[in-house]
């Protein structure tokens, strides 16, 4: 089955933001040889899983609004501004930003070898065999995180740190 790539049309049938051809070039340029070893079918499956994960994880974090309520994916979007050398730059509502395509490619590589959204449990800090004792890490993450992907997408997300809050003078 051929992968349907979102190109900015707000399609109701799109399955991914990046094409296999884009990922082939992207990963070859970055020296990710594991991607080249995959069949096209496995690449398409990894891209679909990566896109599903992006929708699950980032859906409520994206800046702006979906163009159509019927579109399959979160992009394209209206009213997305990103900082560009201190000047706001609005992304066209009929495009998928390259940052989203890059993140899709990165996650697809990860999805080709591991589950992006596995069921997680807390990490065990220590075990004791005789009279059984287990101590769990209370601060261990409750979800798998991909900081490199988050850093790629950060300009497109509506989360800001306290130091970067937008202030409005009344």
Short mmCIF file of N, CA and C in Angstrom, two decimals:
data_model
loop_
_atom_site.label_atom_id
_atom_site.label_comp_id
_atom_site.label_asym_id
_atom_site.label_seq_id
_atom_site.Cartn_x
_atom_site.Cartn_y
_atom_site.Cartn_z
N UNK A 1 0.85 -1.18 0.00
CA UNK A 1 0.00 0.00 0.00
C UNK A 1 0.89 1.23 0.00
N UNK A 2 0.60 2.16 -0.87
CA UNK A 2 1.43 3.34 -1.03
C UNK A 2 1.13 4.38 0.06
N UNK A 3 2.18 4.94 0.61
CA UNK A 3 2.08 5.91 1.68
C UNK A 3 1.51 7.23 1.15
N UNK A 4 0.53 7.81 1.86
CA UNK A 4 -0.05 9.09 1.48
C UNK A 4 0.59 10.16 2.35
N UNK A 5 1.34 11.06 1.72
CA UNK A 5 2.11 12.09 2.42
C UNK A 5 1.36 13.42 2.40
N UNK A 6 1.27 14.06 3.55
CA UNK A 6 0.64 15.39 3.66
C UNK A 6 1.59 16.44 3.07
N UNK A 7 1.10 17.21 2.12
CA UNK A 7 1.92 18.22 1.45
C UNK A 7 1.43 19.64 1.70
N UNK A 8 0.42 19.78 2.56
CA UNK A 8 -0.14 21.09 2.83
C UNK A 8 -1.56 21.25 2.33
N UNK A 9 -2.15 20.17 1.84
CA UNK A 9 -3.50 20.23 1.29
C UNK A 9 -4.59 19.96 2.33
N UNK A 10 -4.20 19.62 3.56
CA UNK A 10 -5.15 19.26 4.62
C UNK A 10 -5.99 18.06 4.21
N UNK A 11 -5.33 17.07 3.64
CA UNK A 11 -5.98 15.87 3.14
C UNK A 11 -6.60 15.04 4.26
N UNK A 12 -7.72 14.43 3.96
CA UNK A 12 -8.39 13.56 4.92
C UNK A 12 -7.81 12.15 4.92
N UNK A 13 -6.85 11.88 4.01
CA UNK A 13 -6.30 10.53 3.91
C UNK A 13 -4.79 10.46 4.15
N UNK A 14 -4.16 11.56 4.53
CA UNK A 14 -2.71 11.57 4.75
C UNK A 14 -2.31 10.65 5.89
N UNK A 15 -1.13 10.03 5.73
CA UNK A 15 -0.63 9.09 6.73
C UNK A 15 0.72 9.47 7.31
N UNK A 16 1.42 10.42 6.69
CA UNK A 16 2.76 10.79 7.14
C UNK A 16 3.08 12.20 6.65
N UNK A 17 4.08 12.79 7.29
CA UNK A 17 4.56 14.11 6.86
C UNK A 17 5.76 14.00 5.95
N UNK A 18 6.51 12.91 6.05
CA UNK A 18 7.70 12.71 5.24
C UNK A 18 7.48 11.54 4.29
N UNK A 19 8.05 11.64 3.12
CA UNK A 19 8.00 10.54 2.16
C UNK A 19 9.19 9.62 2.39
N UNK A 20 9.12 8.42 1.84
CA UNK A 20 10.24 7.50 1.93
C UNK A 20 11.46 8.10 1.23
N UNK A 21 11.25 8.74 0.08
CA UNK A 21 12.36 9.36 -0.65
C UNK A 21 13.04 10.44 0.20
N UNK A 22 12.24 11.29 0.87
CA UNK A 22 12.81 12.32 1.74
C UNK A 22 13.65 11.66 2.83
N UNK A 23 13.10 10.63 3.47
CA UNK A 23 13.81 9.96 4.56
C UNK A 23 15.08 9.28 4.07
N UNK A 24 15.04 8.70 2.88
CA UNK A 24 16.23 8.08 2.31
C UNK A 24 17.36 9.11 2.20
N UNK A 25 17.04 10.27 1.65
CA UNK A 25 18.03 11.34 1.49
C UNK A 25 18.47 11.89 2.85
N UNK A 26 17.51 12.14 3.72
CA UNK A 26 17.79 12.70 5.05
C UNK A 26 18.71 11.78 5.85
N UNK A 27 18.36 10.50 5.92
CA UNK A 27 19.15 9.57 6.72
C UNK A 27 20.49 9.25 6.09
N UNK A 28 20.56 9.20 4.77
CA UNK A 28 21.85 9.00 4.11
C UNK A 28 22.78 10.17 4.40
N UNK A 29 22.23 11.38 4.35
CA UNK A 29 23.03 12.58 4.64
C UNK A 29 23.51 12.64 6.08
N UNK A 30 22.76 12.01 6.99
CA UNK A 30 23.13 12.01 8.40
C UNK A 30 23.87 10.74 8.82
N UNK A 31 24.18 9.88 7.85
CA UNK A 31 24.95 8.68 8.14
C UNK A 31 24.17 7.59 8.87
N UNK A 32 22.85 7.62 8.78
CA UNK A 32 22.01 6.61 9.43
C UNK A 32 21.82 5.43 8.48
N UNK A 33 22.77 4.53 8.46
CA UNK A 33 22.76 3.42 7.50
C UNK A 33 21.68 2.39 7.79
N UNK A 34 21.19 2.34 9.02
CA UNK A 34 20.15 1.37 9.37
C UNK A 34 18.89 1.60 8.53
N UNK A 35 18.59 2.87 8.20
CA UNK A 35 17.40 3.18 7.41
C UNK A 35 17.51 2.58 6.01
N UNK A 36 18.68 2.67 5.40
CA UNK A 36 18.88 2.18 4.04
C UNK A 36 18.69 0.66 3.96
N UNK A 37 18.92 -0.03 5.05
CA UNK A 37 18.80 -1.49 5.06
C UNK A 37 17.35 -1.97 5.08
N UNK A 38 16.41 -1.08 5.37
CA UNK A 38 14.99 -1.46 5.46
C UNK A 38 14.35 -1.53 4.08
N UNK A 39 13.36 -2.41 3.94
CA UNK A 39 12.57 -2.45 2.70
C UNK A 39 11.65 -1.24 2.67
N UNK A 40 11.13 -0.91 1.50
CA UNK A 40 10.20 0.22 1.39
C UNK A 40 8.96 0.02 2.24
N UNK A 41 8.45 -1.21 2.31
CA UNK A 41 7.28 -1.50 3.14
C UNK A 41 7.56 -1.20 4.61
N UNK A 42 8.72 -1.62 5.10
CA UNK A 42 9.07 -1.36 6.50
C UNK A 42 9.28 0.14 6.75
N UNK A 43 9.82 0.84 5.78
CA UNK A 43 9.99 2.30 5.91
C UNK A 43 8.64 2.99 6.00
N UNK A 44 7.70 2.59 5.14
CA UNK A 44 6.36 3.18 5.18
C UNK A 44 5.67 2.88 6.50
N UNK A 45 5.80 1.67 7.00
CA UNK A 45 5.19 1.31 8.28
C UNK A 45 5.79 2.14 9.41
N UNK A 46 7.11 2.33 9.39
CA UNK A 46 7.77 3.14 10.42
C UNK A 46 7.31 4.59 10.34
N UNK A 47 7.13 5.11 9.14
CA UNK A 47 6.65 6.49 8.99
C UNK A 47 5.22 6.64 9.51
N UNK A 48 4.38 5.65 9.25
CA UNK A 48 3.01 5.71 9.78
C UNK A 48 3.01 5.69 11.31
N UNK A 49 3.82 4.80 11.90
CA UNK A 49 3.88 4.73 13.37
C UNK A 49 4.44 6.02 13.96
N UNK A 50 5.44 6.60 13.31
CA UNK A 50 6.02 7.86 13.77
C UNK A 50 4.99 8.99 13.71
N UNK A 51 4.20 9.02 12.66
CA UNK A 51 3.18 10.05 12.51
C UNK A 51 2.08 9.88 13.55
N UNK A 52 1.68 8.66 13.81
CA UNK A 52 0.68 8.40 14.85
C UNK A 52 1.20 8.89 16.19
N UNK A 53 2.47 8.59 16.49
CA UNK A 53 3.06 9.04 17.75
C UNK A 53 3.07 10.57 17.83
N UNK A 54 3.43 11.24 16.74
CA UNK A 54 3.44 12.71 16.74
C UNK A 54 2.06 13.26 17.05
N UNK A 55 1.03 12.65 16.50
CA UNK A 55 -0.34 13.09 16.78
C UNK A 55 -0.72 12.86 18.23
N UNK A 56 -0.32 11.73 18.78
CA UNK A 56 -0.64 11.43 20.17
C UNK A 56 0.10 12.34 21.14
N UNK A 57 1.37 12.56 20.88
CA UNK A 57 2.23 13.27 21.82
C UNK A 57 2.14 14.80 21.70
N UNK A 58 2.05 15.30 20.47
CA UNK A 58 2.14 16.75 20.24
C UNK A 58 0.82 17.43 19.92
N UNK A 59 -0.25 16.68 19.70
CA UNK A 59 -1.53 17.25 19.25
C UNK A 59 -1.95 18.50 20.02
N UNK A 60 -1.88 18.46 21.33
CA UNK A 60 -2.32 19.60 22.15
C UNK A 60 -1.22 20.62 22.40
N UNK A 61 -0.04 20.39 21.85
CA UNK A 61 1.09 21.29 22.08
C UNK A 61 1.40 22.20 20.90
N UNK A 62 0.89 21.85 19.72
CA UNK A 62 1.19 22.65 18.53
C UNK A 62 0.65 24.07 18.67
N UNK A 63 1.37 25.01 18.10
CA UNK A 63 0.85 26.38 17.97
C UNK A 63 -0.23 26.37 16.89
N UNK A 64 -1.11 27.34 16.94
CA UNK A 64 -2.09 27.52 15.89
C UNK A 64 -3.25 26.54 15.92
N UNK A 65 -3.94 26.48 14.77
CA UNK A 65 -5.17 25.69 14.65
C UNK A 65 -5.15 24.91 13.34
N UNK A 66 -5.74 23.71 13.37
CA UNK A 66 -5.83 22.91 12.15
C UNK A 66 -6.61 23.67 11.08
N UNK A 67 -6.23 23.50 9.82
CA UNK A 67 -6.89 24.19 8.71
C UNK A 67 -8.31 23.68 8.51
N UNK A 68 -8.50 22.37 8.54
CA UNK A 68 -9.82 21.77 8.37
C UNK A 68 -10.08 20.75 9.48
N UNK A 69 -11.30 20.66 9.90
CA UNK A 69 -11.63 19.67 10.93
C UNK A 69 -11.56 18.25 10.37
N UNK A 70 -11.61 18.12 9.04
CA UNK A 70 -11.60 16.80 8.41
C UNK A 70 -10.20 16.30 8.03
N UNK A 71 -9.18 17.13 8.22
CA UNK A 71 -7.84 16.69 7.83
C UNK A 71 -7.37 15.56 8.74
N UNK A 72 -6.63 14.63 8.17
CA UNK A 72 -6.20 13.44 8.91
C UNK A 72 -5.13 13.73 9.95
N UNK A 73 -4.25 14.67 9.65
CA UNK A 73 -3.11 14.95 10.52
C UNK A 73 -3.21 16.36 11.12
N UNK A 74 -2.30 16.67 12.02
CA UNK A 74 -2.33 17.97 12.71
C UNK A 74 -1.84 19.13 11.85
N UNK A 75 -1.07 18.85 10.82
CA UNK A 75 -0.59 19.89 9.90
C UNK A 75 -1.20 19.66 8.55
N UNK A 76 -1.51 20.75 7.84
CA UNK A 76 -1.15 22.16 8.02
C UNK A 76 -2.01 22.84 9.09
N UNK A 77 -1.54 24.05 9.50
CA UNK A 77 -2.20 24.80 10.57
C UNK A 77 -2.23 26.29 10.23
N UNK A 78 -3.23 26.97 10.81
CA UNK A 78 -3.32 28.43 10.73
C UNK A 78 -2.62 29.05 11.93
N UNK A 79 -2.21 30.29 11.78
CA UNK A 79 -1.72 31.15 12.86
C UNK A 79 -0.55 30.55 13.64
N UNK A 80 0.43 30.05 12.91
CA UNK A 80 1.63 29.53 13.56
C UNK A 80 2.77 30.51 13.29
N UNK A 81 3.20 31.14 14.35
CA UNK A 81 4.34 32.06 14.26
C UNK A 81 5.54 31.42 14.93
N UNK A 82 6.69 31.57 14.27
CA UNK A 82 7.92 31.11 14.89
C UNK A 82 8.90 32.27 14.92
N UNK A 83 9.74 32.31 15.94
CA UNK A 83 10.73 33.39 16.00
C UNK A 83 11.78 33.18 14.92
N UNK A 84 12.13 34.24 14.24
CA UNK A 84 13.16 34.18 13.21
C UNK A 84 14.05 35.40 13.37
N UNK A 85 15.13 35.22 14.08
CA UNK A 85 16.05 36.32 14.38
C UNK A 85 15.33 37.48 15.06
N UNK A 86 14.44 37.15 15.97
CA UNK A 86 13.74 38.16 16.74
C UNK A 86 12.50 38.72 16.08
N UNK A 87 12.25 38.37 14.83
CA UNK A 87 11.09 38.87 14.09
C UNK A 87 10.10 37.72 13.92
N UNK A 88 8.82 37.90 14.27
CA UNK A 88 7.85 36.82 14.07
C UNK A 88 7.74 36.46 12.59
N UNK A 89 7.67 35.19 12.32
CA UNK A 89 7.55 34.67 10.97
C UNK A 89 6.36 33.72 10.96
N UNK A 90 5.33 34.03 10.19
CA UNK A 90 4.14 33.19 10.14
C UNK A 90 4.30 32.13 9.07
N UNK A 91 4.03 30.90 9.43
CA UNK A 91 4.11 29.78 8.50
C UNK A 91 2.83 29.76 7.66
N UNK A 92 2.99 29.61 6.36
CA UNK A 92 1.84 29.56 5.45
C UNK A 92 0.91 28.42 5.84
N UNK A 93 -0.39 28.67 5.74
CA UNK A 93 -1.40 27.69 6.16
C UNK A 93 -1.56 26.53 5.18
N UNK A 94 -0.83 26.56 4.08
CA UNK A 94 -0.92 25.48 3.10
C UNK A 94 0.40 24.75 2.95
N UNK A 95 1.12 24.65 4.07
CA UNK A 95 2.41 23.98 4.05
C UNK A 95 2.62 23.17 5.32
N UNK A 96 3.50 22.21 5.23
CA UNK A 96 3.96 21.46 6.41
C UNK A 96 5.40 21.90 6.62
N UNK A 97 5.71 22.51 7.76
CA UNK A 97 7.08 23.00 7.99
C UNK A 97 8.11 21.87 7.90
N UNK A 98 9.28 22.22 7.38
CA UNK A 98 10.35 21.24 7.27
C UNK A 98 10.72 20.65 8.63
N UNK A 99 10.56 21.41 9.70
CA UNK A 99 10.85 20.89 11.04
C UNK A 99 9.95 19.69 11.36
N UNK A 100 8.70 19.74 10.94
CA UNK A 100 7.77 18.63 11.17
C UNK A 100 8.19 17.42 10.33
N UNK A 101 8.59 17.67 9.10
CA UNK A 101 9.03 16.59 8.22
C UNK A 101 10.30 15.94 8.78
N UNK A 102 11.24 16.76 9.24
CA UNK A 102 12.47 16.24 9.85
C UNK A 102 12.16 15.38 11.08
N UNK A 103 11.30 15.88 11.95
CA UNK A 103 10.93 15.14 13.16
C UNK A 103 10.28 13.81 12.79
N UNK A 104 9.46 13.81 11.74
CA UNK A 104 8.82 12.58 11.28
C UNK A 104 9.88 11.58 10.82
N UNK A 105 10.89 12.07 10.11
CA UNK A 105 11.97 11.20 9.65
C UNK A 105 12.76 10.63 10.83
N UNK A 106 13.07 11.48 11.81
CA UNK A 106 13.82 11.03 13.00
C UNK A 106 13.04 9.97 13.76
N UNK A 107 11.76 10.23 13.98
CA UNK A 107 10.94 9.26 14.71
C UNK A 107 10.73 7.97 13.92
N UNK A 108 10.69 8.06 12.61
CA UNK A 108 10.53 6.86 11.78
C UNK A 108 11.74 5.95 11.94
N UNK A 109 12.93 6.53 12.01
CA UNK A 109 14.12 5.72 12.22
C UNK A 109 14.03 4.98 13.56
N UNK A 110 13.61 5.69 14.59
CA UNK A 110 13.46 5.07 15.91
C UNK A 110 12.36 4.01 15.87
N UNK A 111 11.25 4.33 15.21
CA UNK A 111 10.11 3.41 15.13
C UNK A 111 10.45 2.14 14.34
N UNK A 112 11.49 2.20 13.52
CA UNK A 112 11.87 1.01 12.74
C UNK A 112 12.51 -0.06 13.62
N UNK A 113 12.92 0.32 14.85
CA UNK A 113 13.59 -0.65 15.72
C UNK A 113 12.96 -0.80 17.10
N UNK A 114 12.05 0.11 17.47
CA UNK A 114 11.49 0.06 18.82
C UNK A 114 10.08 0.63 18.84
N UNK A 115 9.34 0.31 19.87
CA UNK A 115 8.00 0.85 20.07
C UNK A 115 8.14 2.28 20.60
N UNK A 116 7.51 3.23 19.93
CA UNK A 116 7.60 4.63 20.36
C UNK A 116 6.77 4.92 21.60
N UNK A 117 5.75 4.15 21.83
CA UNK A 117 4.84 4.43 22.94
C UNK A 117 4.53 3.16 23.73
N UNK A 118 5.56 2.56 24.33
CA UNK A 118 5.32 1.32 25.06
C UNK A 118 4.66 1.57 26.41
N UNK A 119 4.08 0.53 26.96
CA UNK A 119 3.58 0.62 28.33
C UNK A 119 4.81 0.68 29.24
N UNK A 120 4.84 1.65 30.13
CA UNK A 120 5.99 1.83 31.00
C UNK A 120 5.64 1.60 32.45
N UNK A 121 6.63 1.20 33.18
CA UNK A 121 6.50 1.08 34.63
C UNK A 121 7.62 1.89 35.27
N UNK A 122 7.50 2.13 36.55
CA UNK A 122 8.54 2.88 37.23
C UNK A 122 9.82 2.06 37.29
N UNK A 123 10.94 2.76 37.27
CA UNK A 123 12.24 2.12 37.36
C UNK A 123 12.48 1.61 38.78
N UNK A 124 13.12 0.48 38.88
CA UNK A 124 13.46 -0.10 40.17
C UNK A 124 14.80 0.46 40.61
N UNK A 125 14.85 1.08 41.80
CA UNK A 125 16.08 1.62 42.34
C UNK A 125 16.91 0.54 43.03
N UNK A 126 16.25 -0.35 43.75
CA UNK A 126 16.97 -1.43 44.42
C UNK A 126 16.05 -2.62 44.64
N UNK A 127 16.68 -3.80 44.75
CA UNK A 127 15.95 -5.04 45.02
C UNK A 127 16.64 -5.72 46.20
N UNK A 128 15.90 -6.50 46.90
CA UNK A 128 16.46 -7.30 47.98
C UNK A 128 15.80 -8.67 47.88
N UNK A 129 16.58 -9.72 47.86
CA UNK A 129 16.02 -11.05 47.65
C UNK A 129 15.46 -11.64 48.93
N UNK A 130 16.19 -11.68 49.98
CA UNK A 130 15.65 -12.25 51.20
C UNK A 130 15.02 -11.20 52.08
N UNK A 131 14.00 -11.37 52.70
CA UNK A 131 12.62 -10.89 52.82
C UNK A 131 12.29 -9.81 51.77
N UNK A 132 12.03 -10.21 50.61
CA UNK A 132 11.77 -9.43 49.39
C UNK A 132 11.46 -7.96 49.65
N UNK A 133 12.26 -7.11 49.05
CA UNK A 133 12.07 -5.66 49.17
C UNK A 133 12.41 -5.04 47.82
N UNK A 134 11.53 -4.21 47.29
CA UNK A 134 11.75 -3.50 46.04
C UNK A 134 11.50 -2.02 46.29
N UNK A 135 12.40 -1.16 45.82
CA UNK A 135 12.24 0.29 45.95
C UNK A 135 12.14 0.87 44.54
N UNK A 136 11.04 1.59 44.27
CA UNK A 136 10.81 2.18 42.96
C UNK A 136 11.24 3.64 42.93
N UNK A 137 11.70 4.08 41.77
CA UNK A 137 12.08 5.47 41.55
C UNK A 137 10.82 6.29 41.33
N UNK A 138 10.49 7.14 42.28
CA UNK A 138 9.26 7.94 42.19
C UNK A 138 9.33 9.01 41.10
N UNK A 139 10.52 9.36 40.66
CA UNK A 139 10.65 10.42 39.66
C UNK A 139 10.96 9.88 38.26
N UNK A 140 10.88 8.58 38.06
CA UNK A 140 11.15 8.04 36.73
C UNK A 140 10.04 8.47 35.77
N UNK A 141 10.39 8.69 34.51
CA UNK A 141 9.40 9.18 33.55
C UNK A 141 8.26 8.20 33.35
N UNK A 142 7.08 8.74 33.16
CA UNK A 142 5.90 7.90 32.94
C UNK A 142 5.63 7.70 31.46
N UNK A 143 6.46 8.29 30.61
CA UNK A 143 6.32 8.11 29.16
C UNK A 143 7.70 8.19 28.53
N UNK A 144 7.86 7.53 27.39
CA UNK A 144 9.12 7.57 26.66
C UNK A 144 9.28 8.97 26.08
N UNK A 145 10.50 9.49 26.13
CA UNK A 145 10.75 10.84 25.63
C UNK A 145 11.85 10.80 24.57
N UNK A 146 11.76 11.72 23.63
CA UNK A 146 12.73 11.82 22.56
C UNK A 146 13.20 13.27 22.49
N UNK A 147 14.18 13.66 23.31
CA UNK A 147 14.59 15.06 23.40
C UNK A 147 15.08 15.66 22.08
N UNK A 148 15.73 14.87 21.24
CA UNK A 148 16.21 15.41 19.96
C UNK A 148 15.03 15.83 19.08
N UNK A 149 13.97 15.04 19.07
CA UNK A 149 12.78 15.37 18.29
C UNK A 149 12.08 16.58 18.89
N UNK A 150 11.97 16.63 20.20
CA UNK A 150 11.36 17.77 20.88
C UNK A 150 12.12 19.05 20.52
N UNK A 151 13.45 18.98 20.51
CA UNK A 151 14.24 20.16 20.19
C UNK A 151 14.03 20.61 18.75
N UNK A 152 13.84 19.67 17.83
CA UNK A 152 13.54 20.04 16.45
C UNK A 152 12.21 20.80 16.39
N UNK A 153 11.21 20.30 17.13
CA UNK A 153 9.85 20.85 17.05
C UNK A 153 9.60 22.05 17.95
N UNK A 154 10.51 22.35 18.87
CA UNK A 154 10.28 23.39 19.88
C UNK A 154 9.75 24.71 19.31
N UNK A 155 10.25 25.22 18.18
CA UNK A 155 9.70 26.48 17.67
C UNK A 155 8.23 26.42 17.27
N UNK A 156 7.71 25.21 17.06
CA UNK A 156 6.33 25.03 16.61
C UNK A 156 5.37 24.68 17.75
N UNK A 157 5.90 24.57 18.96
CA UNK A 157 5.10 24.18 20.11
C UNK A 157 4.71 25.39 20.93
N UNK A 158 3.55 25.32 21.56
CA UNK A 158 3.03 26.46 22.32
C UNK A 158 3.51 26.49 23.76
N UNK A 159 4.45 25.62 24.10
CA UNK A 159 4.99 25.60 25.46
C UNK A 159 6.15 26.58 25.53
N UNK A 160 6.17 27.39 26.57
CA UNK A 160 7.29 28.30 26.74
C UNK A 160 7.75 28.26 28.18
N UNK A 161 9.01 28.53 28.37
CA UNK A 161 9.53 28.58 29.73
C UNK A 161 9.19 29.94 30.32
N UNK A 162 9.31 30.08 31.61
CA UNK A 162 9.00 31.34 32.26
C UNK A 162 9.84 32.49 31.72
N UNK A 163 11.05 32.18 31.26
CA UNK A 163 11.93 33.23 30.75
C UNK A 163 11.50 33.71 29.37
N UNK A 164 10.69 32.94 28.65
CA UNK A 164 10.30 33.30 27.30
C UNK A 164 8.84 33.61 27.15
N UNK A 165 8.18 34.00 28.22
CA UNK A 165 6.75 34.28 28.13
C UNK A 165 6.50 35.57 27.36
N UNK A 166 5.42 35.60 26.59
CA UNK A 166 5.03 36.78 25.87
C UNK A 166 4.30 37.72 26.81
N UNK A 167 4.79 38.94 26.91
CA UNK A 167 4.16 39.93 27.78
C UNK A 167 3.41 40.96 26.94
N UNK A 168 2.25 41.34 27.41
CA UNK A 168 1.43 42.33 26.71
C UNK A 168 1.22 43.51 27.64
N UNK A 169 1.55 44.70 27.16
CA UNK A 169 1.37 45.91 27.96
C UNK A 169 -0.06 46.40 27.81
N UNK A 170 -0.70 46.67 28.92
CA UNK A 170 -2.10 47.12 28.91
C UNK A 170 -2.17 48.63 29.05
#
